[in-house]
Structure formats: structure tokens, C-alpha cells
Backbone as numpy.savetxt, mean C-alpha at the origin, in Angstrom:
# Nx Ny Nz CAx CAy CAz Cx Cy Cz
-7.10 -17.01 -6.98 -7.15 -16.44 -5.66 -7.25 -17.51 -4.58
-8.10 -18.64 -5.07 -7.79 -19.92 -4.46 -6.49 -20.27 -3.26
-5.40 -20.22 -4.41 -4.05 -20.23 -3.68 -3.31 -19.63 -2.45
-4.18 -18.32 -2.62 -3.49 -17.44 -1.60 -4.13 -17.79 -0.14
-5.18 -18.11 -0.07 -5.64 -19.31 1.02 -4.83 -20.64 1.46
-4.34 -21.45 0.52 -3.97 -22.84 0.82 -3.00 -22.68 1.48
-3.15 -23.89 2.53 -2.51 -24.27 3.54 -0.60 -24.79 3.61
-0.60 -24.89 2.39 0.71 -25.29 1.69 1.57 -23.32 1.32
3.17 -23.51 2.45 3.42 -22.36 2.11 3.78 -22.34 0.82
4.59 -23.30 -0.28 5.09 -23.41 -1.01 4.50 -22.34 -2.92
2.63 -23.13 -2.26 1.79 -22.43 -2.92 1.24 -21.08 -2.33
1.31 -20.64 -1.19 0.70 -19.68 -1.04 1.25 -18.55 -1.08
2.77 -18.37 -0.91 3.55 -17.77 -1.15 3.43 -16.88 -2.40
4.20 -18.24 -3.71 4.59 -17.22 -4.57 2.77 -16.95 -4.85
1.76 -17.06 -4.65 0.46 -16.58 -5.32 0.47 -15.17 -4.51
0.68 -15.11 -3.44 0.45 -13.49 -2.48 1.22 -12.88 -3.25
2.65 -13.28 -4.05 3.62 -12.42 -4.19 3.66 -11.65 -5.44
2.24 -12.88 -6.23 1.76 -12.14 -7.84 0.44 -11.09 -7.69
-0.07 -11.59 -6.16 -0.71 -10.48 -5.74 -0.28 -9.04 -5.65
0.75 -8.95 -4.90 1.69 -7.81 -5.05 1.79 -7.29 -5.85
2.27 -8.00 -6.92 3.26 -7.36 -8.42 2.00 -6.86 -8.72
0.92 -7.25 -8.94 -0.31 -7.26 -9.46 -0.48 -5.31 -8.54
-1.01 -5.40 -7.85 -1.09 -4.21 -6.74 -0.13 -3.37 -7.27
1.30 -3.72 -7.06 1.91 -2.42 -6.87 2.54 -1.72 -8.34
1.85 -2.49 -9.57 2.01 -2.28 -10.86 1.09 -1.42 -11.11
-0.09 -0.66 -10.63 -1.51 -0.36 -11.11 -1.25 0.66 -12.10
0.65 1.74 -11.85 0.75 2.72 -12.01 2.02 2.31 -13.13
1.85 1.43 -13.11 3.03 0.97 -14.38 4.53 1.10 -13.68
5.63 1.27 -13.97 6.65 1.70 -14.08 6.87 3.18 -13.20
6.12 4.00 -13.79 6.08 5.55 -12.62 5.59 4.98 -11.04
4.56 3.85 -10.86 3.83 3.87 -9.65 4.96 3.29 -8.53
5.76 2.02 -9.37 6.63 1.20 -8.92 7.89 2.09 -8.02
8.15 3.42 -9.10 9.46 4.27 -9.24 8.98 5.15 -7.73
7.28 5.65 -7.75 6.87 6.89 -6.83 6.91 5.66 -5.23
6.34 4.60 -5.36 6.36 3.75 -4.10 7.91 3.46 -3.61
8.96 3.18 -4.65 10.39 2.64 -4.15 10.74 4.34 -3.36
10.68 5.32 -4.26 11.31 6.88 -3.45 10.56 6.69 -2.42
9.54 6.76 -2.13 8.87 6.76 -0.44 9.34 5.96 0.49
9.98 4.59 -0.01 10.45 3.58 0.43 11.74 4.15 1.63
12.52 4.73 0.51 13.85 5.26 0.92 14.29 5.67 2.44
13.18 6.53 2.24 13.22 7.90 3.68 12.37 6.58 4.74
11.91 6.08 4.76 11.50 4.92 5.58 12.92 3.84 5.83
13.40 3.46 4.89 14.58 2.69 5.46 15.90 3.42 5.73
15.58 4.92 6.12 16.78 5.93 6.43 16.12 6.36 7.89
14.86 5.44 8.23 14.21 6.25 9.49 14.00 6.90 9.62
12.95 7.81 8.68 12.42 8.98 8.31 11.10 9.40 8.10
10.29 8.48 9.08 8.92 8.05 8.65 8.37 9.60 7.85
8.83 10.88 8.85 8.22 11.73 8.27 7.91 12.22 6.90
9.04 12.07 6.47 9.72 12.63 4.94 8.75 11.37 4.34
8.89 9.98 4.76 7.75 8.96 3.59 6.74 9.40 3.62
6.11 9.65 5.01 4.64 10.07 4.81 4.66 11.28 4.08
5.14 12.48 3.75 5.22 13.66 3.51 5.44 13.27 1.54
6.17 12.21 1.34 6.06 12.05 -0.01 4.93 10.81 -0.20
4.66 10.08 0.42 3.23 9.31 -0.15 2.01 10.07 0.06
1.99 11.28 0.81 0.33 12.46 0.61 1.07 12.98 -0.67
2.04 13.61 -1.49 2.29 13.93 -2.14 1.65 13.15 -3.41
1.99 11.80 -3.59 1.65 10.91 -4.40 0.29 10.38 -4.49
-0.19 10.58 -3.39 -1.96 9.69 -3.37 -2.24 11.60 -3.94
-2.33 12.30 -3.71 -2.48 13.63 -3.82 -2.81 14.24 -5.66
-1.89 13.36 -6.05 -1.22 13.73 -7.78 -1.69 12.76 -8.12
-2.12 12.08 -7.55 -3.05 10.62 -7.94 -4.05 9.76 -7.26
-5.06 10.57 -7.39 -5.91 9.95 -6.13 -6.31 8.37 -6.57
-6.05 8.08 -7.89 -6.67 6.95 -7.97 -5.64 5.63 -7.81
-4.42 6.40 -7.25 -3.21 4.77 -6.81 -3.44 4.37 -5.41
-4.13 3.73 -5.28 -4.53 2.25 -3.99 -3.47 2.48 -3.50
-2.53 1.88 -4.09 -1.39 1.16 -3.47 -0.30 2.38 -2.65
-0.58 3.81 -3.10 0.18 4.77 -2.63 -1.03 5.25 -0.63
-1.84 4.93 -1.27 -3.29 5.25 0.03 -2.60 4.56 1.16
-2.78 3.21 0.13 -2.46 1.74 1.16 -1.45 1.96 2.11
-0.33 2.17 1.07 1.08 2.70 1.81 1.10 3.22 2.96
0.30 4.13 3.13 0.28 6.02 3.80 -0.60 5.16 4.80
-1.84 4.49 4.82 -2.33 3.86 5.76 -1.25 3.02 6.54
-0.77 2.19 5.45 0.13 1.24 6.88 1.21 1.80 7.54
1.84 3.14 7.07 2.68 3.56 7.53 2.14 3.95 9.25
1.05 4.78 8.57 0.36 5.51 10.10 -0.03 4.46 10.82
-0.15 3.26 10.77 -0.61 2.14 11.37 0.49 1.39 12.10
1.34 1.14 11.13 2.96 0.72 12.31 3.57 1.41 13.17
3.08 2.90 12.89 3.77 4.31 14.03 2.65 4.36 15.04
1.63 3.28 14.90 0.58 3.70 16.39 -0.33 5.20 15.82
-0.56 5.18 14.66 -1.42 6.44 14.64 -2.50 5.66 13.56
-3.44 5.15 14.93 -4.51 4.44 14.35 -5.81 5.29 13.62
-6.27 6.24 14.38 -7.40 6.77 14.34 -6.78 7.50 12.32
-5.78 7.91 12.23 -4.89 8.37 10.33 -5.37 7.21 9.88
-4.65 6.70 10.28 -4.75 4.95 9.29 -6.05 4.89 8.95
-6.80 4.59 10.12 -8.53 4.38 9.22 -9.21 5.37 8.78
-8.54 6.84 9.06 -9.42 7.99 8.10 -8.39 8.12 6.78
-7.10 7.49 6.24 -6.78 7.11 4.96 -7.59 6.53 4.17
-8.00 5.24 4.85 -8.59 3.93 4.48 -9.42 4.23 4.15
-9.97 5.07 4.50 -12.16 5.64 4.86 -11.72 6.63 3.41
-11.05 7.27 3.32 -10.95 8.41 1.84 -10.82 7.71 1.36
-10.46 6.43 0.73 -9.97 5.79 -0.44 -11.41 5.02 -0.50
-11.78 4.84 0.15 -13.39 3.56 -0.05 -14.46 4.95 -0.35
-14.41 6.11 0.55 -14.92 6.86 0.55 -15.32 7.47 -1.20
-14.42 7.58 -1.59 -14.22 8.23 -2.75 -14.25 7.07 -3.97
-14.52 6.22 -3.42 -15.01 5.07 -4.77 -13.53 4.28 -5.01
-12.58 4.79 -4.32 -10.97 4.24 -4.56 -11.03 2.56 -4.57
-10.25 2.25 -5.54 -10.25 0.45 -5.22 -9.43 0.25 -3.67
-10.45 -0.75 -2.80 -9.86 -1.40 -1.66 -9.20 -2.69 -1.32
-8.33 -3.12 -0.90 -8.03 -4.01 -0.54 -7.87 -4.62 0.81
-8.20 -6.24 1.07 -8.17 -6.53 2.19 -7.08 -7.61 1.98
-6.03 -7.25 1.09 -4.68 -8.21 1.28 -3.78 -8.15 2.60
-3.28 -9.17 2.29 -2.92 -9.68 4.50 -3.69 -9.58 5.16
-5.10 -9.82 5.58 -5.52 -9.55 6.10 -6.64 -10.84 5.95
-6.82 -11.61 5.06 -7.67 -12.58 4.59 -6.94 -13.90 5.65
């Protein structure tokens, strides 16, 4: 974890980026498959339809972070701050694993 600190992009890079894989694997293969479909309707400009399928997914799985996470930053890049931190607040709330990646 060292790495993802250092001052050198070369190293800090690929270490954030095993951070990731690390994160967005929690759900194996299905978690990877349920995060890329949410993806979709977001790069079709559809925020609605993503958010509408990542509550679907944190929903059928309360215990995927990385689907919470999602649904938080979504509401967070659309300016809907006060969502974002009552996402954030259910997932800590409820014992959910948190993360403070990008943000260190």
C-alpha cells in the first residue's frame, strides 16, 4: 500500500490500478459483468437507467462495496451531494466494507 503513496508516477500507478482489480473483483466474474452493464447506460448518457441498475445491484447484494461505491460517485458527479453521502452512510452504516481510494 506503500506504493500507492509514492511520489514516482511510474510506481504509483500500476499499484492504484491492482487496487482496483483488487476492489472491483470482490464479486468475482458476476460483480465485474453487474458493474460493466451499469457502465453502459452511463456511456450512452443515461445516468438514470445506471443509477436505476446499480440500486438494483447494491440491492441483490448489499454486501458489494464496489456497486455502493459506484451509485455514490455517480450521485456525486451529477451534483447530488446530500445521495452520495446518505449511500456512503448505508454502506458504513450497515457494517459494509469502506473505502477511501482516490481520496488518500
Amino acid at each position: 500500500m506503500v506504493n500507492l503513496r509514492d511520489s514516482d508516477e511510474s510506481i504509483r500507478l500500476p499499484a492504484t490500478a491492482q487496487l482496483w482489480r483488487i476492489w472491483f473483483q470482490q464479486k468475482g466474474v458476476w460483480g465485474i459483468e453487474q458493474l460493466r452493464r451499469a457502465q453502459f447506460p452511463l456511456d450512452a448518457s443515461d445516468p438514470e437507467a445506471a443509477e436505476a441498475l446499480l440500486s438494483e445491484i447494491a440491492a441483490e447484494t448489499p454486501d458489494f462495496a464496489a456497486a455502493w461505491n459506484r451509485r455514490a460517485v455517480l450521485y456525486f458527479t451529477r451534483g447530488y451531494y446530500p445521495k452520495s453521502r446518505e449511500t456512503a452512510s448505508m454502506r458504513s452504516n450497515s457494517h459494509r466494507f469502506t473505502s477511501e481510494c482516490g481520496t488518500a
